[in-house]
XYZ file of C-alpha atoms in Angstrom:
492
model
C -3.005 -11.916 0.108
C -0.333 -9.229 0.407
C -0.197 -9.005 -3.392
C -3.944 -8.427 -3.538
C -3.726 -5.781 -0.842
C -0.908 -4.060 -2.744
C -2.981 -3.915 -5.950
C -5.905 -2.431 -4.037
C -3.725 0.191 -2.315
C -2.046 1.208 -5.576
C -5.422 1.569 -7.293
C -6.808 3.719 -4.454
C -3.602 5.766 -4.369
C -3.739 6.428 -8.107
C -7.372 7.578 -7.914
C -6.603 9.916 -5.010
C -3.524 11.395 -6.703
C -5.340 11.948 -10.018
C -8.199 13.747 -8.275
C -5.767 15.891 -6.300
C -3.833 16.816 -9.457
C -6.981 18.001 -11.228
C -7.961 20.193 -8.290
C -4.428 21.546 -7.957
C -4.396 22.477 -11.650
C -7.804 24.097 -11.402
C -6.785 26.140 -8.356
C -3.123 26.669 -9.198
C -3.464 30.483 -9.270
C -4.811 30.780 -5.718
C -2.951 30.478 -2.439
C -4.998 27.511 -1.226
C -4.153 25.321 -4.248
C -1.799 22.938 -2.432
C -4.058 22.697 0.617
C -7.145 22.003 -1.483
C -5.322 19.307 -3.453
C -3.993 17.624 -0.314
C -7.415 17.670 1.324
C -8.970 16.064 -1.753
C -6.236 13.426 -1.796
C -7.140 12.397 1.743
C -10.862 12.557 0.984
C -10.334 9.971 -1.754
C -7.669 7.840 -0.070
C -9.284 7.828 3.363
C -7.651 8.239 6.754
C -8.352 7.048 10.271
C -8.807 10.603 11.611
C -8.265 14.222 10.569
C -4.613 14.356 11.650
C -3.478 10.787 11.048
C -1.214 9.726 8.177
C -2.749 6.243 8.209
C -5.202 5.639 5.396
C -6.635 2.857 3.261
C -5.775 -0.627 4.623
C -3.546 0.991 7.219
C -1.154 2.437 4.650
C 1.044 5.159 6.124
C 1.323 8.092 3.707
C 4.739 9.566 4.338
C 4.386 12.541 1.957
C 2.009 14.293 -0.435
C 3.856 16.768 -2.637
C 2.216 19.360 -4.885
C 4.564 21.220 -7.252
C 4.414 23.321 -10.405
C 5.985 21.773 -13.495
C 5.207 24.674 -15.868
C 2.908 27.701 -15.711
C 0.039 25.467 -16.816
C 0.999 22.030 -15.463
C 1.080 20.803 -11.889
C 2.367 17.576 -10.348
C 1.118 15.632 -7.330
C 3.067 12.736 -5.848
C 2.193 10.577 -2.845
C 4.578 8.175 -1.093
C 3.567 5.599 1.472
C 4.254 2.312 3.232
C 1.687 -0.468 3.133
C 1.812 -2.840 6.141
C 2.072 -6.528 5.238
C 0.437 -9.587 6.792
C 2.044 -12.854 5.732
C 5.209 -11.195 4.404
C 5.780 -9.854 7.885
C 6.682 -13.437 8.933
C 9.640 -13.157 6.547
C 10.719 -9.871 8.133
C 9.162 -7.615 5.490
C 6.809 -5.474 7.550
C 5.997 -2.829 4.925
C 6.005 -2.402 1.152
C 6.673 1.050 -0.346
C 3.988 2.479 -2.630
C 4.174 5.602 -4.770
C 1.911 7.278 -7.280
C 2.282 10.505 -9.232
C 0.170 12.458 -11.693
C 0.465 15.637 -13.709
C -2.537 17.716 -14.712
C -2.443 20.337 -17.427
C -4.733 23.321 -17.328
C -5.619 24.338 -20.876
C -7.602 27.553 -21.261
C -9.446 26.560 -24.405
C -12.869 25.722 -25.640
C -14.815 28.664 -24.220
C -16.618 31.871 -25.111
C -16.664 34.026 -21.980
C -18.524 37.312 -21.388
C -17.313 39.487 -18.502
C -20.290 41.659 -17.477
C -18.941 44.271 -15.056
C -20.635 47.004 -13.030
C -19.348 50.519 -13.846
C -21.901 52.492 -11.790
C -21.103 55.394 -9.474
C -21.039 53.294 -6.302
C -17.931 51.605 -7.710
C -15.953 54.864 -7.515
C -12.496 54.700 -5.944
C -10.917 51.497 -4.700
C -13.879 49.210 -5.649
C -13.487 49.827 -9.405
C -9.704 49.491 -9.027
C -10.269 46.159 -7.273
C -12.562 44.919 -10.045
C -10.027 45.931 -12.695
C -7.247 44.057 -10.876
C -9.441 41.016 -10.191
C -10.794 40.751 -13.743
C -7.226 41.086 -15.000
C -6.233 38.145 -12.806
C -9.056 36.028 -14.241
C -8.054 36.834 -17.815
C -4.404 36.063 -17.140
C -5.335 32.705 -15.597
C -7.139 31.810 -18.821
C -4.168 32.833 -20.951
C -1.453 30.625 -19.421
C -0.959 32.988 -16.476
C -0.525 35.924 -18.825
C 2.262 34.403 -20.915
C 0.386 34.302 -24.250
C -1.934 36.626 -26.161
C -4.196 33.922 -27.581
C -5.300 30.415 -26.662
C -6.893 27.910 -29.043
C -10.692 28.169 -29.067
C -10.864 30.897 -26.423
C -12.736 34.165 -26.955
C -13.626 36.791 -24.365
C -16.034 39.742 -24.461
C -16.383 42.606 -21.966
C -19.648 44.398 -21.121
C -19.374 47.499 -18.907
C -22.845 48.512 -17.711
C -24.576 51.237 -15.684
C -28.239 52.143 -16.235
C -27.388 51.796 -19.935
C -25.062 49.833 -22.181
C -22.845 51.282 -24.873
C -22.899 49.669 -28.339
C -20.381 52.168 -29.747
C -21.000 55.363 -31.744
C -19.814 53.721 -34.975
C -22.782 51.331 -34.995
C -25.276 53.808 -36.374
C -26.604 51.120 -38.729
C -28.118 49.408 -35.668
C -30.355 52.403 -34.924
C -33.914 53.115 -35.955
C -34.040 55.155 -39.125
C -33.915 58.863 -38.370
C -33.445 58.380 -34.622
C -29.876 59.686 -34.406
C -30.366 63.407 -34.817
C -27.029 65.147 -34.541
C -28.537 68.501 -33.612
C -30.132 66.999 -30.521
C -26.662 66.619 -28.999
C -25.822 70.251 -29.852
C -22.055 70.756 -29.930
C -21.254 67.194 -28.875
C -22.365 63.845 -30.311
C -23.962 60.512 -29.455
C -21.545 58.465 -27.309
C -23.015 55.061 -28.201
C -25.503 54.191 -25.462
C -28.975 52.951 -26.374
C -32.406 52.807 -24.836
C -33.789 49.496 -23.627
C -35.899 47.813 -26.324
C -39.097 47.823 -24.276
C -41.125 49.162 -27.225
C -40.689 46.259 -29.682
C -41.729 42.604 -29.480
C -39.921 39.486 -30.689
C -42.392 37.705 -32.936
C -40.797 34.315 -32.229
C -41.275 34.460 -28.455
C -43.835 37.215 -27.882
C -41.425 38.881 -25.437
C -40.478 42.530 -25.512
C -36.947 42.853 -26.781
C -35.485 43.886 -23.442
C -35.765 40.128 -22.723
C -34.288 38.749 -25.929
C -31.101 38.179 -27.917
C -32.701 39.492 -31.114
C -30.016 41.303 -33.156
C -30.470 44.942 -34.206
C -31.164 43.986 -37.838
C -34.487 42.586 -36.603
C -35.084 45.036 -33.759
C -33.300 48.366 -34.337
C -32.309 50.443 -31.341
C -32.919 53.997 -30.173
C -29.936 56.175 -29.248
C -29.733 57.309 -25.634
C -30.197 61.041 -25.057
C -30.591 62.569 -21.590
C -32.710 65.679 -22.304
C -31.555 68.950 -20.820
C -33.506 70.201 -17.823
C -32.143 73.723 -18.153
C -34.772 76.292 -17.216
C -37.854 74.068 -17.097
C -38.543 73.856 -13.341
C -40.364 76.446 -11.243
C -39.632 77.111 -7.592
C -42.879 76.795 -5.634
C -42.433 79.469 -3.006
C -41.112 82.078 -5.421
C -43.240 81.433 -8.470
C -40.318 82.039 -10.793
C -38.045 79.931 -12.927
C -34.908 78.460 -11.335
C -32.190 76.658 -13.258
C -31.788 73.679 -10.974
C -32.710 70.643 -13.024
C -30.853 67.354 -12.631
C -29.073 67.770 -15.992
C -28.907 71.449 -16.862
C -26.700 71.232 -19.945
C -26.264 73.835 -22.662
C -23.809 73.984 -25.575
C -21.368 75.885 -23.372
C -21.310 73.858 -20.130
C -21.207 70.118 -21.011
C -18.966 68.292 -18.538
C -20.051 64.649 -19.042
C -16.520 63.683 -20.123
C -15.125 64.795 -16.753
C -17.091 62.481 -14.464
C -13.979 60.866 -13.032
C -12.388 64.194 -12.070
C -15.267 66.356 -10.761
C -17.637 66.006 -7.817
C -19.894 62.963 -7.937
C -23.213 63.367 -9.790
C -22.500 66.972 -10.817
C -21.574 66.404 -14.467
C -24.057 67.435 -17.161
C -24.551 66.500 -20.801
C -26.686 64.556 -23.268
C -24.793 61.275 -22.675
C -24.758 61.545 -18.874
C -24.554 58.090 -17.258
C -23.419 56.307 -20.430
C -20.402 54.025 -19.755
C -17.289 55.969 -20.625
C -13.572 55.315 -20.392
C -10.811 56.786 -18.268
C -10.159 59.590 -20.771
C -13.788 60.713 -21.074
C -14.710 58.940 -24.294
C -17.297 56.202 -24.606
C -16.539 52.665 -23.442
C -18.499 50.380 -25.786
C -19.126 46.685 -25.313
C -16.131 44.690 -26.508
C -17.445 41.806 -28.645
C -15.671 38.460 -28.566
C -11.959 38.679 -29.240
C -9.149 36.143 -29.045
C -6.578 38.698 -27.864
C -5.725 38.919 -24.174
C -4.169 42.365 -24.731
C -7.399 43.680 -26.270
C -9.486 42.348 -23.384
C -7.157 43.828 -20.765
C -7.097 47.180 -22.544
C -10.897 47.337 -22.283
C -10.907 46.354 -18.605
C -8.201 48.860 -17.718
C -10.212 51.742 -19.204
C -13.165 51.247 -16.851
C -14.205 54.069 -14.515
C -17.223 54.668 -12.308
C -20.056 56.472 -14.117
C -22.600 58.473 -12.145
C -26.354 58.995 -12.451
C -29.316 56.871 -13.417
C -28.828 53.949 -11.050
C -28.037 50.287 -11.669
C -29.854 48.155 -14.246
C -28.137 44.779 -14.017
C -30.651 43.228 -16.422
C -29.314 45.392 -19.245
C -25.725 44.311 -18.620
C -26.802 40.672 -18.445
C -28.754 40.972 -21.687
C -25.803 42.589 -23.474
C -23.579 39.775 -22.213
C -26.031 37.379 -23.876
C -25.744 39.343 -27.127
C -21.983 38.755 -27.163
C -22.515 34.970 -26.900
C -25.619 34.546 -29.045
C -25.186 33.005 -32.515
C -28.075 35.229 -33.620
C -25.566 38.095 -33.532
C -23.039 36.294 -35.713
C -22.045 38.455 -38.653
C -23.645 41.638 -37.304
C -21.835 44.588 -38.846
C -19.431 46.159 -36.356
C -19.580 43.128 -34.054
C -16.056 41.749 -34.276
C -15.271 38.385 -35.872
C -17.859 37.491 -38.537
C -17.668 33.785 -37.583
C -18.567 34.417 -33.943
C -20.382 33.715 -31.695
C -20.442 29.965 -32.280
C -23.590 27.836 -32.192
C -25.104 26.914 -28.856
C -24.077 23.536 -27.402
C -21.166 23.056 -29.782
C -19.212 19.950 -28.703
C -16.213 20.633 -26.463
C -17.117 24.323 -26.188
C -18.818 26.197 -23.378
C -20.425 29.627 -23.222
C -20.076 31.502 -19.948
C -21.238 34.794 -18.438
C -19.368 36.147 -15.411
C -21.702 38.785 -13.912
C -20.359 41.156 -11.248
C -22.082 44.026 -9.428
C -21.580 45.816 -6.134
C -25.189 46.468 -5.289
C -28.865 46.260 -5.988
C -30.955 47.060 -9.010
C -31.967 50.668 -8.481
C -33.642 53.533 -10.318
C -31.764 56.487 -8.866
C -33.068 59.990 -8.246
C -30.331 62.550 -7.688
C -31.573 64.852 -4.916
C -29.556 67.822 -6.166
C -31.854 68.775 -9.031
C -35.428 68.519 -10.259
C -37.359 66.388 -10.775
C -36.803 65.177 -7.248
C -36.621 66.435 -3.727
C -34.707 69.682 -3.053
C -33.483 71.655 -1.331
C -31.320 73.968 -3.389
C -30.257 77.584 -3.232
C -31.010 80.212 -5.819
C -28.198 82.473 -6.952
C -29.400 85.188 -4.570
C -28.906 82.815 -1.619
C -32.594 82.292 -0.977
C -33.313 78.771 0.262
C -35.999 77.056 -1.732
C -37.194 73.676 -2.904
C -39.011 72.305 -5.910
C -41.843 69.875 -6.400
C -40.958 66.252 -5.707
C -43.236 64.459 -8.147
C -41.742 60.988 -7.562
C -39.751 61.065 -10.772
C -36.154 59.920 -11.224
C -32.998 60.339 -13.264
C -33.198 59.548 -16.963
C -32.086 56.006 -17.914
C -32.335 53.465 -20.732
C -36.032 53.222 -19.733
C -36.483 56.988 -19.728
C -37.652 58.472 -16.444
C -39.694 56.498 -13.953
C -42.915 58.412 -14.606
C -42.618 57.770 -18.347
C -43.735 54.281 -17.235
C -41.911 52.444 -19.983
C -41.912 49.420 -17.675
C -45.717 49.405 -17.860
C -46.298 49.342 -14.099
C -49.903 49.418 -12.928
C -51.590 52.726 -12.182
C -50.517 54.044 -8.799
C -47.647 51.506 -8.591
C -45.057 53.492 -10.494
C -42.633 53.973 -7.591
C -38.892 53.455 -7.204
C -39.456 50.442 -4.939
C -41.815 48.794 -7.409
C -39.456 49.648 -10.269
C -36.660 47.777 -8.469
C -38.957 44.785 -8.052
C -39.731 44.959 -11.769
C -36.049 45.165 -12.752
C -35.330 42.179 -10.495
C -38.123 40.271 -12.201
C -36.720 41.111 -15.635
C -33.274 39.954 -14.537
C -34.635 36.714 -13.096
C -36.475 35.918 -16.330
C -33.354 36.732 -18.358
C -31.307 34.347 -16.205
C -33.782 31.562 -16.982
C -33.818 32.309 -20.717
C -30.031 32.478 -20.932
C -29.430 29.271 -18.977
C -31.967 27.510 -21.195
C -29.508 28.013 -24.062
C -26.821 26.095 -22.181
C -24.946 29.229 -21.123
C -23.231 28.956 -17.723
C -23.726 31.957 -15.411
C -21.367 32.897 -12.586
C -22.691 35.605 -10.227
C -20.494 37.794 -8.020
C -21.857 40.272 -5.480
C -19.178 42.677 -4.264
C -20.712 43.870 -0.991
C -17.926 46.331 -0.148
C -20.245 48.840 1.553
C -22.735 46.400 3.115
C -25.627 47.651 0.958
C -26.494 44.392 -0.813
C -29.969 43.320 0.289
C -31.093 39.776 1.031
C -33.450 40.023 -1.969
C -30.488 40.736 -4.236
C -28.505 37.886 -2.709
C -31.392 35.499 -3.384
C -31.748 36.857 -6.928
C -28.074 36.199 -7.675
C -28.055 32.796 -5.997
C -30.952 31.737 -8.204
C -29.396 33.262 -11.310
C -26.119 31.348 -10.958
C -26.061 28.034 -12.792
C -25.207 26.153 -9.592
C -24.533 27.107 -5.944
C -20.756 26.954 -6.362
C -21.037 29.589 -9.109
C -22.408 32.227 -6.708
C -20.026 34.392 -4.665
C -20.640 37.065 -2.004
C -17.471 39.068 -1.340
C -16.873 41.989 0.995
C -13.150 42.735 0.646
C -10.643 43.333 -2.091
C -8.805 40.114 -1.230
C -11.998 38.048 -1.375
C -12.923 39.513 -4.754
C -9.502 38.732 -6.192
C -9.657 35.149 -4.919
C -13.124 34.751 -6.443
C -12.029 35.901 -9.893
C -8.962 33.654 -9.763
C -11.120 30.760 -8.613
C -13.522 31.282 -11.510
C -10.598 31.503 -13.929
C -9.392 28.150 -12.662
C -12.850 26.595 -12.911
C -13.179 27.790 -16.495
C -9.929 26.123 -17.530
C -10.311 22.744 -19.194
C -8.413 20.068 -17.261
C -6.930 16.760 -18.259
C -4.511 14.249 -16.726
C -1.403 14.563 -18.874
C 0.761 11.921 -17.157
């Protein structure tokens, strides 16, 4: 009887230790790793109450030890004493039991797209927090930052605002004749593109702002924020005033200085397009195996003002970086990537992070929009507020490129429409077997309940949705996701 009890205890102990080792390896980069592993050990071994050391068949667990073996391997060992029945008559009241396991975290077998908000509301410590947190996630995947590549691991990075940047070298992706150099005057196209709301995918019948159709089949239009210099008239004066929302001329373009001048005051033909910390464009980084290349992209991110937040465009571009339909696209990294959907032992993942709500922004400091402003002679005035907005990848709101019903073309309805587009994209992407993690960084308390519901539904499962308010929470979330994305196995 005691022998049978011993076999049962050892079997239960082994199961509990193996489970704890897997969790410890998954969470080894976060502070709660040891606690989480110990809690899971007890959940599997059983205990008489929350503080007792007595578990299955009255076995007294004298220690549970969680320790790092290497940067990628963790060990869990449990020691205990099983009480005897018949052997107790012979003076042997307990039998020692021990079980140990090692779990190795191998960051392999994944294509991962980091889709990260670079809009103006991220200015200051929030964008710094995202850079640090995304860096932590990448390092977790690459053996805690000790290697530059891992077998079968590729990562892409998609900075987004109200536009996405495909890179100014990819002119072959554009509609013939659409990139007119003179339109940018003494500067040039930075690489952002308009949403593909004007073309339809013949295979699905969807407009191409919903699809992963590559540019060879659906060419793109370069983004150009037209100058508003001198086109608005002040109502109470009846004369022209140069107070548009993007009054750029060949002599005053400041779009490359967004990170060093007052918010929303820069002007230029590429205004709002994701740019880097030195004022150049920050294009999407297609899949790469190199940790250093990924971190270099992340570390160049800055907040970009104007236009608003169009999360659907970032999500769609993340899909492009994982879609096999884009394999071999000129200027799109490795010609053998992305891999096919549902390839055995491989997973495709999007990590989507934003700090707010979908929004079509209207800067109140210049027309079209609500004044007031001051003329150069100091006279207070205001211009017509016609309900229009900043220029974005969908043009201006009143261009109605979202095809809203007559009389419904408002900012509030536009947000509802963007949310709907994002929701449909989530469904289409997940249907391809792509896993979606959603992170809302609610650092200023502005995230609405509608947005929270949208992101909860977009995430592949409830544990892949995170709502964070502080820098520390955001860093823990990214580390947690990094751990979850690591492939785990019991190695001993």
